[in-house]
Coordinates of N, CA and C in Angstrom, one line a residue:
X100 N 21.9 8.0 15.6 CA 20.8 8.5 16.5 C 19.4 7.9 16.1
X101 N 18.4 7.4 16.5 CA 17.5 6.9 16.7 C 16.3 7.7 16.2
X102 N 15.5 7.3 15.5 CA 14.1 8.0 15.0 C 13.4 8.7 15.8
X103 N 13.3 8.3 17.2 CA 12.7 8.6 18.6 C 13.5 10.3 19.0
X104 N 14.6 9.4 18.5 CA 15.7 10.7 19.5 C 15.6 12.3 18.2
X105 N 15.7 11.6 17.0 CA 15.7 12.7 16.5 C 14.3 13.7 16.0
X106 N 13.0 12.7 16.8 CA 11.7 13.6 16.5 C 11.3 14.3 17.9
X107 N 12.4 13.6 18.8 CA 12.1 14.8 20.3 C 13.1 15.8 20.2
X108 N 14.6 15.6 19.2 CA 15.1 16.6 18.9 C 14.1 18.2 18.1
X109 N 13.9 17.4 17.2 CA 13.5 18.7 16.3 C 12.1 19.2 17.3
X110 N 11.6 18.8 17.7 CA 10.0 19.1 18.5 C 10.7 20.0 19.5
X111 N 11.6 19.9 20.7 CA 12.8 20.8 21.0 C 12.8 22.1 20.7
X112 N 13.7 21.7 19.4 CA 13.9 22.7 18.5 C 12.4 24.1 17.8
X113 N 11.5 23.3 18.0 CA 10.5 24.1 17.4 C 9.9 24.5 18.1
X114 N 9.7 24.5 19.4 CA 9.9 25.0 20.6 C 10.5 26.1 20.8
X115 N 11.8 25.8 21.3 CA 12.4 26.7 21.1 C 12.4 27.6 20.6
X116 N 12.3 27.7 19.0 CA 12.3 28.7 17.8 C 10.9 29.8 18.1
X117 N 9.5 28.7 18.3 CA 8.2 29.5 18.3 C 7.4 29.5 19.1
X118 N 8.2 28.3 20.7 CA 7.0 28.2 21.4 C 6.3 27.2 21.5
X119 N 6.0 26.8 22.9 CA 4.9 25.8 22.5 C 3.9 25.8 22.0
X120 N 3.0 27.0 22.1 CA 1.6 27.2 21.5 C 1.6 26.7 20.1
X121 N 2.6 28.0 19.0 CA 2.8 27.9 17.9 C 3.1 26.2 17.5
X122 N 4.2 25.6 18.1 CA 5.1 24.7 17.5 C 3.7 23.2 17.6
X123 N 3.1 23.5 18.5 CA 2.0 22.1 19.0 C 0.5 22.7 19.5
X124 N 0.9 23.4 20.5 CA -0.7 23.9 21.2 C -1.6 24.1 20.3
X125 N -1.2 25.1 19.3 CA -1.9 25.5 18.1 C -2.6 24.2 17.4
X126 N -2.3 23.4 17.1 CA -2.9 22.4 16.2 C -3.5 21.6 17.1
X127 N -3.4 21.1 18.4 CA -4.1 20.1 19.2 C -5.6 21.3 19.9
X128 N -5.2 22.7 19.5 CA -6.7 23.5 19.7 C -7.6 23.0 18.4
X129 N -6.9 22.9 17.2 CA -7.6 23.1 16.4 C -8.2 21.8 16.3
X130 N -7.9 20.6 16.4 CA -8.7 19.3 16.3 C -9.1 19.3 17.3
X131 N -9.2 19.4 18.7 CA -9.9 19.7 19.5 C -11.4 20.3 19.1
X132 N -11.2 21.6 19.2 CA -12.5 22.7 18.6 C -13.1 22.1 17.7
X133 N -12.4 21.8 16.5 CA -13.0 21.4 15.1 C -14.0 20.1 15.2
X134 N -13.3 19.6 16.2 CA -14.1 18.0 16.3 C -15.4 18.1 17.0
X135 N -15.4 19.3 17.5 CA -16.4 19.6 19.1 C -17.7 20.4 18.0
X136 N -16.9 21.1 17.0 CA -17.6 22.0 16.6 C -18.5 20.8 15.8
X137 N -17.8 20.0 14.8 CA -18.8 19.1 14.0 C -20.2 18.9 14.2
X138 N -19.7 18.0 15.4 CA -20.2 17.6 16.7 C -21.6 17.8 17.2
X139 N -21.3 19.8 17.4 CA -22.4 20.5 18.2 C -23.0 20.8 16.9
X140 N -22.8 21.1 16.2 CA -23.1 21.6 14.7 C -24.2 20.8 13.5
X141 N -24.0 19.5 14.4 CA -24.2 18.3 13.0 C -25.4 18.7 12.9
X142 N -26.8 19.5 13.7 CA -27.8 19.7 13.1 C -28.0 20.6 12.1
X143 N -27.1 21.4 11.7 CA -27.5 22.2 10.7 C -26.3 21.9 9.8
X144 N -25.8 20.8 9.7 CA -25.4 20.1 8.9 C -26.3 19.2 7.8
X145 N -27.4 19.0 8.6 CA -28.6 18.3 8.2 C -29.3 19.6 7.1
X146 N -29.3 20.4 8.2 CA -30.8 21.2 7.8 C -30.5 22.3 6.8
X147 N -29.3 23.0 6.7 CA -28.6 23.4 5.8 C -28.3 23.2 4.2
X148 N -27.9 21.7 3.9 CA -28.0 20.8 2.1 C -29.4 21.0 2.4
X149 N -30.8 20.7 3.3 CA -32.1 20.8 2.4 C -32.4 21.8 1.8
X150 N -32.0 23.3 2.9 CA -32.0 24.3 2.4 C -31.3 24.6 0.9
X151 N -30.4 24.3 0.7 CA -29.6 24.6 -0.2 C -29.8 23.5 -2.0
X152 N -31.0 22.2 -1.9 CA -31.4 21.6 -2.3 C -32.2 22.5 -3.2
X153 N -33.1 23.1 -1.8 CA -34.7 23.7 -2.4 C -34.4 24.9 -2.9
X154 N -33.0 25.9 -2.7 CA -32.7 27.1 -3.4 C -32.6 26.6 -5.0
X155 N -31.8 26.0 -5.1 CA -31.1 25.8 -6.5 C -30.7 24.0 -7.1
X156 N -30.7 23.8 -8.0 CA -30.1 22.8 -8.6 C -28.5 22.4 -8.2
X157 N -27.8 21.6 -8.1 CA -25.9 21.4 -7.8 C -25.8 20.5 -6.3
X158 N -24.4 20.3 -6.6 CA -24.4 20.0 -5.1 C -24.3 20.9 -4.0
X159 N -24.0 20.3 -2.6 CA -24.4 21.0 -1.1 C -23.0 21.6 -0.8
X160 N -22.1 21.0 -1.7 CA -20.8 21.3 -1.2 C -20.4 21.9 -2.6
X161 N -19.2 23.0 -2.4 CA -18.3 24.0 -3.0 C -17.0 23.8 -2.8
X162 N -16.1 23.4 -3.3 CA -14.6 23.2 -3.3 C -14.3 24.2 -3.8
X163 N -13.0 24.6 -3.5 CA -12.0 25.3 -4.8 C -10.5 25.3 -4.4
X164 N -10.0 25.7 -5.2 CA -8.2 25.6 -4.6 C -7.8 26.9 -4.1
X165 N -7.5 26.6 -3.0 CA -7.0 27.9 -2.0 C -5.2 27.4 -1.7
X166 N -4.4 28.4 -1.6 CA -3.4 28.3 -1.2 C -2.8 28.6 0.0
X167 N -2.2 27.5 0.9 CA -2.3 27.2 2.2 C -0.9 27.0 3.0
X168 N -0.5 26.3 4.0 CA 0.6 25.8 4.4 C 2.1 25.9 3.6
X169 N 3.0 26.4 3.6 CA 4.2 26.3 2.8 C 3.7 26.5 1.2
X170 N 2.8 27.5 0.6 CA 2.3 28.0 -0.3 C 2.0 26.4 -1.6
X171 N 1.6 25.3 -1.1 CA 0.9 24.2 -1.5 C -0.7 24.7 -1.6
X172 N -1.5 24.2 -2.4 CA -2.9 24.7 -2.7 C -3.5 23.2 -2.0
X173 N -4.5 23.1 -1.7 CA -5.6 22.4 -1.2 C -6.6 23.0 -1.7
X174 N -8.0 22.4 -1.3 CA -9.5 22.8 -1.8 C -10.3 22.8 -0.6
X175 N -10.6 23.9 -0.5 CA -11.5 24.9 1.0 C -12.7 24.2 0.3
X176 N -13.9 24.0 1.4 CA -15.3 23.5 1.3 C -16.0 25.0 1.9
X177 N -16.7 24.7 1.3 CA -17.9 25.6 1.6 C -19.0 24.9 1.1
X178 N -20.3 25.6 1.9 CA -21.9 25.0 1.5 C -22.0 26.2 -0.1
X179 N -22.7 25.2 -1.2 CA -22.6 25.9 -2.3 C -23.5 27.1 -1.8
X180 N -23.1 28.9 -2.3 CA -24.3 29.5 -2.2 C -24.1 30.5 -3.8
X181 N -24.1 30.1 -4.8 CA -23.7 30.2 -5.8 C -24.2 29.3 -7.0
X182 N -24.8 29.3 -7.7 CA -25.1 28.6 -8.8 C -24.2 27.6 -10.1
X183 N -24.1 26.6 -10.2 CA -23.8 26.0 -10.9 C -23.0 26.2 -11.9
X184 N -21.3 26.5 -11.9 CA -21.2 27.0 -13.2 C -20.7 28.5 -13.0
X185 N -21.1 29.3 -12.3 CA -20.1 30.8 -11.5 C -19.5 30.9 -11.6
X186 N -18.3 29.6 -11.3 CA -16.5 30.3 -11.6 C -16.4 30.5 -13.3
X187 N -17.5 30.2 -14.1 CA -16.5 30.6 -15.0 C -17.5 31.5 -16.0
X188 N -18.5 32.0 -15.0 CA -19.3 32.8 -15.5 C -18.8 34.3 -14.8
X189 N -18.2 34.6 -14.6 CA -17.6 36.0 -14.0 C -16.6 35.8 -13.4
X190 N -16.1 36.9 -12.5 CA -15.3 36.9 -12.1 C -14.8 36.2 -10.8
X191 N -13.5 36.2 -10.0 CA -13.5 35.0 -9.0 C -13.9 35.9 -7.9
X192 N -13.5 36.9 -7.3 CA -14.2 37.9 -6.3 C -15.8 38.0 -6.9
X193 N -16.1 38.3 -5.5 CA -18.1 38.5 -5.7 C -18.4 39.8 -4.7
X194 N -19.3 40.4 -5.4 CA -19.5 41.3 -4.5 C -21.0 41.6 -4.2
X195 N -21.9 42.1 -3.5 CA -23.2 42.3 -3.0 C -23.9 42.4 -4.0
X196 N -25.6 42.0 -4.2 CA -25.8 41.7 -5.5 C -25.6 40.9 -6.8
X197 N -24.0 40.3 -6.6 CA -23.9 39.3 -7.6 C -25.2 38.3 -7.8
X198 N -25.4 38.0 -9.1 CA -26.8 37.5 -9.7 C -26.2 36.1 -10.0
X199 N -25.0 35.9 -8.9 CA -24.5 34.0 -9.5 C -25.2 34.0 -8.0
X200 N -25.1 34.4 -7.0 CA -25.6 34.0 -5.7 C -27.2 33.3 -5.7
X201 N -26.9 32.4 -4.8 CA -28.6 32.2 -5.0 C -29.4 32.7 -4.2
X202 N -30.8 32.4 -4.0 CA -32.1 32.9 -2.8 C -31.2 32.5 -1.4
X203 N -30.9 31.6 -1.0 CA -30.5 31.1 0.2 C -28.9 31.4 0.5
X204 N -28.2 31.4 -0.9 CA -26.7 31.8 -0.8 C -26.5 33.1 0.0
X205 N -27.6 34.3 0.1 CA -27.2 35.4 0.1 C -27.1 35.1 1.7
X206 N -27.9 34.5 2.5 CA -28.3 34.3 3.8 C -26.8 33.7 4.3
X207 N -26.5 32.7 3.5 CA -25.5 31.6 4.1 C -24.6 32.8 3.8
X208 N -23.9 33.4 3.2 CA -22.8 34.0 3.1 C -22.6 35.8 4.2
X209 N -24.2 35.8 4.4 CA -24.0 37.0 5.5 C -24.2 36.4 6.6
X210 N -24.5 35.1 7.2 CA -24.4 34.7 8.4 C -23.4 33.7 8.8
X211 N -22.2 33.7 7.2 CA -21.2 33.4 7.4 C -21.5 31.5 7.9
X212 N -22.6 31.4 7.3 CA -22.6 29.9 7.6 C -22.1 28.7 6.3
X213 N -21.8 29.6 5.3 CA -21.5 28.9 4.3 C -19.9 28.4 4.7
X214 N -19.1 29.1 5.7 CA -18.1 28.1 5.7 C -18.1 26.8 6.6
X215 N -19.2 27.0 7.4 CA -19.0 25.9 8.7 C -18.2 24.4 7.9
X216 N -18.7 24.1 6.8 CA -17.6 23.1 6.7 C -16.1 22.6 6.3
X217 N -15.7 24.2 6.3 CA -14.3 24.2 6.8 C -13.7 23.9 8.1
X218 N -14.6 23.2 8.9 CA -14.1 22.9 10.2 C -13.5 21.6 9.9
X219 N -14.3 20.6 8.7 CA -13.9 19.6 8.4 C -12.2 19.6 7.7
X220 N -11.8 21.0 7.1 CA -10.4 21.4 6.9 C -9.3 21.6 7.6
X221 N -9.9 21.9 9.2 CA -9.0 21.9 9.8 C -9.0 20.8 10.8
X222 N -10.0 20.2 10.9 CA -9.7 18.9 11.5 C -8.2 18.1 10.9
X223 N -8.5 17.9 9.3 CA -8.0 17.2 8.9 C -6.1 18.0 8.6
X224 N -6.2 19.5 9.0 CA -4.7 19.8 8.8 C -4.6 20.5 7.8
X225 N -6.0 20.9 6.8 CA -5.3 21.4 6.1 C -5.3 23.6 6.6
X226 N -6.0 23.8 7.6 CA -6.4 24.9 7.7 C -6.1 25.4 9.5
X227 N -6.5 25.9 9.6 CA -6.3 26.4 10.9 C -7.7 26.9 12.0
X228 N -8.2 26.8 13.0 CA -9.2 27.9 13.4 C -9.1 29.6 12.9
X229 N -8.0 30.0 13.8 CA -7.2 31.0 13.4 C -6.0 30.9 12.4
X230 N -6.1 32.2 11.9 CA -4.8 32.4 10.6 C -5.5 33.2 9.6
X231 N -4.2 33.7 9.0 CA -5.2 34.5 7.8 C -5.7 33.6 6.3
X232 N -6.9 33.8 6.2 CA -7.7 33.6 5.3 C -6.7 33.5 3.9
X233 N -7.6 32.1 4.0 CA -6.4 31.4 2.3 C -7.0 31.6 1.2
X234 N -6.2 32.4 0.0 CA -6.2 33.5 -0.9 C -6.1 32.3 -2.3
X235 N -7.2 33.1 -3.2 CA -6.9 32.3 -4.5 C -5.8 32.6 -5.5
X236 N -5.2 31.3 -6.2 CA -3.9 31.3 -6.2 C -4.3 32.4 -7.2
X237 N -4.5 32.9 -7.9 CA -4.6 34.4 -8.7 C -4.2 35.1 -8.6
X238 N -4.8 35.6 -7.1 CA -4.2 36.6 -6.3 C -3.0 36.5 -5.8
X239 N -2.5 35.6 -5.0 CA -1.3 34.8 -5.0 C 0.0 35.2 -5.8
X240 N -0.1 34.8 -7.2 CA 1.2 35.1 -7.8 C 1.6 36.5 -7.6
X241 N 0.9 37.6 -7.4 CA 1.7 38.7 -7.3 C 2.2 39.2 -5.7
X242 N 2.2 38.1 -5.2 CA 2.9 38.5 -3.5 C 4.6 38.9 -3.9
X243 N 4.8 39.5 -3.0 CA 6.3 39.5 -2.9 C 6.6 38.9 -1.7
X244 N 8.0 38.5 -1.7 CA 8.6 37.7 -0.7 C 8.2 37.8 0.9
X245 N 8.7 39.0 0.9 CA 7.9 39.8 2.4 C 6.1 39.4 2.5
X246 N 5.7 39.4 1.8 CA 3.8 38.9 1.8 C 4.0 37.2 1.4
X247 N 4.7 36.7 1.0 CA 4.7 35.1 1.1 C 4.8 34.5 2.4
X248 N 5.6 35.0 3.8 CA 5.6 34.5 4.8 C 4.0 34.0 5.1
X249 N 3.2 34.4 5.1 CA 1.8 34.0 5.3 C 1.8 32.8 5.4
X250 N 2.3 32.1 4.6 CA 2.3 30.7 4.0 C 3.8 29.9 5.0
X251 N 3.7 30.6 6.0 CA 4.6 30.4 7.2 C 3.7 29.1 7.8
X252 N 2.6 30.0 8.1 CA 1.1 28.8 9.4 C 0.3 28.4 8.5
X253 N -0.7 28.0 9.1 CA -1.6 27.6 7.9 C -3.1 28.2 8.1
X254 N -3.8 28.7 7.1 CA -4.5 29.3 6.8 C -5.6 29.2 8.0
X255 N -6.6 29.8 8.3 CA -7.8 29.9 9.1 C -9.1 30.5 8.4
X256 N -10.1 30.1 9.3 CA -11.5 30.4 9.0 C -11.7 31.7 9.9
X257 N -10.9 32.1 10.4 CA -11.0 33.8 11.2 C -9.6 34.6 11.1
X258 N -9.5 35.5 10.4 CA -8.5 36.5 10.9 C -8.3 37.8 11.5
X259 N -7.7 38.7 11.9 CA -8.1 39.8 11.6 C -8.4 40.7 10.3
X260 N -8.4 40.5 9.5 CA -8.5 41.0 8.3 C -10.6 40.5 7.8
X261 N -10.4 39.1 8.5 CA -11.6 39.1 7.9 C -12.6 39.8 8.8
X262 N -12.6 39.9 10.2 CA -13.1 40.8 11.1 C -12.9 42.5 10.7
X263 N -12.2 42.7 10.2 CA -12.0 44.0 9.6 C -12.7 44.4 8.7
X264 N -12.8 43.3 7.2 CA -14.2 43.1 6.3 C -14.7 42.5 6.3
X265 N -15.3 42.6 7.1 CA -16.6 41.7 7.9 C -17.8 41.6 6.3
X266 N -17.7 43.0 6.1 CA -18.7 43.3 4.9 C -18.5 43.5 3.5
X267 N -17.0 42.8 3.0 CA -16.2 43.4 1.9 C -17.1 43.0 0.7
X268 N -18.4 42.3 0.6 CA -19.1 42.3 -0.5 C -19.8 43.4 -0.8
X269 N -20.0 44.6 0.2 CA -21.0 45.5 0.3 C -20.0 47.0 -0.1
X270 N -18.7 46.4 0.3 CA -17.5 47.5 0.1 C -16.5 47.3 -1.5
X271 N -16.7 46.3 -1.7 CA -16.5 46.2 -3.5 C -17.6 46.6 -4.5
X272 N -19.2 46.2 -4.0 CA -20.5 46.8 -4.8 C -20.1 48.7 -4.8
X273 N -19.0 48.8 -4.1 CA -19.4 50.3 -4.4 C -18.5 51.3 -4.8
X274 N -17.5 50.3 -5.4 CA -16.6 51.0 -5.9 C -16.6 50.5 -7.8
X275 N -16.2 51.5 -8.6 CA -16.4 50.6 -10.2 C -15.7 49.5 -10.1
X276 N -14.5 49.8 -10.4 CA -13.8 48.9 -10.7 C -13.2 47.6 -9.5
X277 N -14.2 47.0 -9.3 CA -14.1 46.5 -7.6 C -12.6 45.4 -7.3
X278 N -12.5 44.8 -8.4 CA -11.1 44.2 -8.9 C -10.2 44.5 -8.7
X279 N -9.4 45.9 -9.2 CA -8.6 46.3 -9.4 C -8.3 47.2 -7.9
X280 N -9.7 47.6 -7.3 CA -9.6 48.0 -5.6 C -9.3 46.7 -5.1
X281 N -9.6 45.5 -5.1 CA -9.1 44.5 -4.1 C -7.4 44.2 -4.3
X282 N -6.8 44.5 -5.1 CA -5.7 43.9 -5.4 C -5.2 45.1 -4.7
X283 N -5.4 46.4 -5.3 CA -4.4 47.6 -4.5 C -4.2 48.0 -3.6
X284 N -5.9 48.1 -2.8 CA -5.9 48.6 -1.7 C -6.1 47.3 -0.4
X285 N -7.4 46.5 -0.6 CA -7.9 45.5 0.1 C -7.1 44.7 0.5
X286 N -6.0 44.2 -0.8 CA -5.5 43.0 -0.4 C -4.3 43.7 0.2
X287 N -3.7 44.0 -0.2 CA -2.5 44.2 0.6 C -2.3 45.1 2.2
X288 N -3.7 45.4 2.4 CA -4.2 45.8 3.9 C -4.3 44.3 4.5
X289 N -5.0 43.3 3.6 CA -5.1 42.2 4.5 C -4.1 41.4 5.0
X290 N -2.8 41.5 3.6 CA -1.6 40.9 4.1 C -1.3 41.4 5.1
X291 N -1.1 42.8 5.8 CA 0.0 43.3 6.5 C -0.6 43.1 7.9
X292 N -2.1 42.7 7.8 CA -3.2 42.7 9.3 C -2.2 40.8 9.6
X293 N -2.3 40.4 8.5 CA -1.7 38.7 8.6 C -0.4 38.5 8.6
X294 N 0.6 39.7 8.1 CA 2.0 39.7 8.3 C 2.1 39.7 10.1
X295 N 1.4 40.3 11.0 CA 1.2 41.5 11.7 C 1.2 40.1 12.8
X296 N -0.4 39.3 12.5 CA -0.6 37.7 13.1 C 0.9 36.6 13.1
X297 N 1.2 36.9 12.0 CA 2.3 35.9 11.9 C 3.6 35.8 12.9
X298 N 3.5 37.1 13.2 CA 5.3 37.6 14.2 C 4.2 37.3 15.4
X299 N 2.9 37.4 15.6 CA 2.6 37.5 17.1 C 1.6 36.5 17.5
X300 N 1.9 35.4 17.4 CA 0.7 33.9 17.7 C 1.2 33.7 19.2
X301 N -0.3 34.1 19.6 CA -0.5 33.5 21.4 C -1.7 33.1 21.2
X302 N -1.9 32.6 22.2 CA -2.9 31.7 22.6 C -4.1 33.2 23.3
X303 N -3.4 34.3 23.9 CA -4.7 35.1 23.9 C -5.4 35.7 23.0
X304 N -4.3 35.7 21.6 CA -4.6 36.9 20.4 C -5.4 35.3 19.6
X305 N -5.4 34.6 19.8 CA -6.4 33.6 18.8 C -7.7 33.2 19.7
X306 N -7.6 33.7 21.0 CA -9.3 33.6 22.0 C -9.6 35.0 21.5
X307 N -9.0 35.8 21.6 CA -9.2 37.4 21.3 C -9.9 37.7 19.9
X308 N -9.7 36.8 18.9 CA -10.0 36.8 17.6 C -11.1 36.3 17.5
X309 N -11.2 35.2 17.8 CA -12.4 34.1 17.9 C -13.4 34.8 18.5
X310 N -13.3 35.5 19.9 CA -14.6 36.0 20.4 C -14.6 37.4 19.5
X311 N -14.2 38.3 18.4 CA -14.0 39.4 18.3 C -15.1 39.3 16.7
X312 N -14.4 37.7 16.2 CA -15.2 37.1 15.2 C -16.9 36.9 15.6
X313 N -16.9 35.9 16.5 CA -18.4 36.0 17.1 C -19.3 37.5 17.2
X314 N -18.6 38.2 17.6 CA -19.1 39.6 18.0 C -19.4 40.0 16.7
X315 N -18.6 40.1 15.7 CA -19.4 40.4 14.4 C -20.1 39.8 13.8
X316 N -19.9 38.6 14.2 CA -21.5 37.8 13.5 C -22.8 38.1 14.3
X317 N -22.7 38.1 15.2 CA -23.7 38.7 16.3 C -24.3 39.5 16.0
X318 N -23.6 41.3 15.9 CA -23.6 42.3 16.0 C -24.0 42.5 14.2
X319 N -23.7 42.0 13.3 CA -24.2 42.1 12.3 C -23.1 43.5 11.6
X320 N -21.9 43.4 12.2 CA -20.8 44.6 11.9 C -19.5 44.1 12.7
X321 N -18.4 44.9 11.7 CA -17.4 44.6 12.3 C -16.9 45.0 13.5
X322 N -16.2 43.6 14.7 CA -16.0 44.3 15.8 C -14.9 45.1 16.0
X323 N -14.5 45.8 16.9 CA -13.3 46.9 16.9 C -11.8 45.9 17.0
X324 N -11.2 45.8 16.3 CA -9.7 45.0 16.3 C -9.8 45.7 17.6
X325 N -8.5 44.8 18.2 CA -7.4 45.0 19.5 C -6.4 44.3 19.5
X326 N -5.5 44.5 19.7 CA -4.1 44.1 19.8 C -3.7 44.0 21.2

C-alpha cells in the first residue's frame, strides 16, 4: 500500500473516531486565527516590550515548560510580568499581591495580555486556541489516569476552567495556605471542567468559549459557563 493510500487511510479513520472538526477543522481554525491574530495584534506587540522595558530590567519574553499534547512538555511564552529570577525566588503558583510581579506585570496579567504571545504557540502546534490550560509539570505528576486524558488534545489559551477563574490570583490571596488549596480543591475542579471539554469538542462549544472568554475580559469578571 502506498504512503498516499495509507495517510488518506488513517485521516478516514480519525474522522471517523472524532469527527472532522476534532480530527482537522480544529487545527486549520487554529492557524488560521493565530495568524490573523499576530497580524491584527502586531501593534502592541511593539508597544507592549517598551512597556515592559521601562517596568523592570530582563527580557520581553517568559518561557517555561508546560505540559502539552500526549503529556510531552514544551515552553508557553508569555510577555515577562515578573521580575528576573521569580521562579526560584518563591513559589511556582502566584497569587494577588505577589511582590515578584512588577508595576506593569500587574496590568498585563489582569488584562490577560501577558499571554498574547501564545498565539505564536499555536500557530506553530504546540497549543491550541481552545483546550484546557497547560499545567506545570509539578502539578502534573500527581494526575491519575482518568485526569491524564487531557493530554488527549493539545492545550489552549481559553478553557472553561480558565473562564471560571477568571480571578484565581485574588481567590488564592485569600486563603493561608493557597498551595495546598490549588492542588485539592482548584485543580482538580479544573481537570473535570477539561475532562468535561475533552468528551465534547464542537465547533460551537469552542465559538461559545472564545466569546464567553472575551466577555470576561471585557466585563472585568467571570462570564456565566454554558454548556
Amino acid at each position: 500500500m502506498s504512503l498516499t493510500r495509507i495517510e488518506i487511510g488513517s485521516g478516514l479513520a480519525a474522522v471517523k473516531k472524532f469527527g472532522f472538526y476534532r480530527a482537522f477543522g480544529k487545527r486549520a481554525v487554529d492557524i488560521v486565527f493565530s495568524a490573523t491574530g499576530l497580524l491584527l495584534l502586531s501593534p502592541l506587540f511593539l508597544l507592549l516590550p517598551i512597556l515592559i522595558k521601562l517596568s523592570s530590567r530582563g527580557p520581553v519574553l517568559y518561557s517555561q515548560g508546560r505540559v502539552g499534547l500526549n503529556g510531552t512538555t514544551f515552553h508557553i511564552l508569555k510577555f515577562r510580568s515578573m521580575h528576573v529570577g521569580a521562579d526560584s525566588a518563591g513559589p511556582a503558583l502566584t497569587c494577588a499581591g505577589d511582590r515578584r510581579i512588577t508595576p506593569i506585570g500587574r496590568w498585563l496579567r489582569r488584562s490577560k495580555l501577558d499571554e498574547l504571545p501564545q498565539l505564536w504557540n499555536v500557530l506553530i502546534g504546540d497549543m491550541s486556541l481552545v483546550g484546557p490550560r497547560p499545567e506545570h509539570p509539578l502539578y502534573v505528576r500527581s494526575y491519575n489516569p482518568e485526569e491524564r486524558r487531557v493530554f488527549a488534545i493539545r492545550p489552549g489559551i481559553t478553557d472553561s476552567a480558565s473562564i471560571f477563574y477568571r480571578h484565581e490570583e485574588d481567590l488564592l490571596q485569600s486563603v493561608s495556605d493557597f498551595e495546598n488549596f490549588y492542588r485539592e480543591v482548584v485543580l482538580p475542579h479544573k481537570l473535570s471542567l477539561n475532562l468535561a471539554y475533552v468528551d465534547n469538542i464542537t465547533v460551537a462549544g469552542d465559538l461559545s468559549l472564545i466569546c464567553q472568554t472575551i466577555t470576561s475580559l471585557v466585563t472585568s469578571r467571570p462570564a456565566p459557563l454554558r454548556h
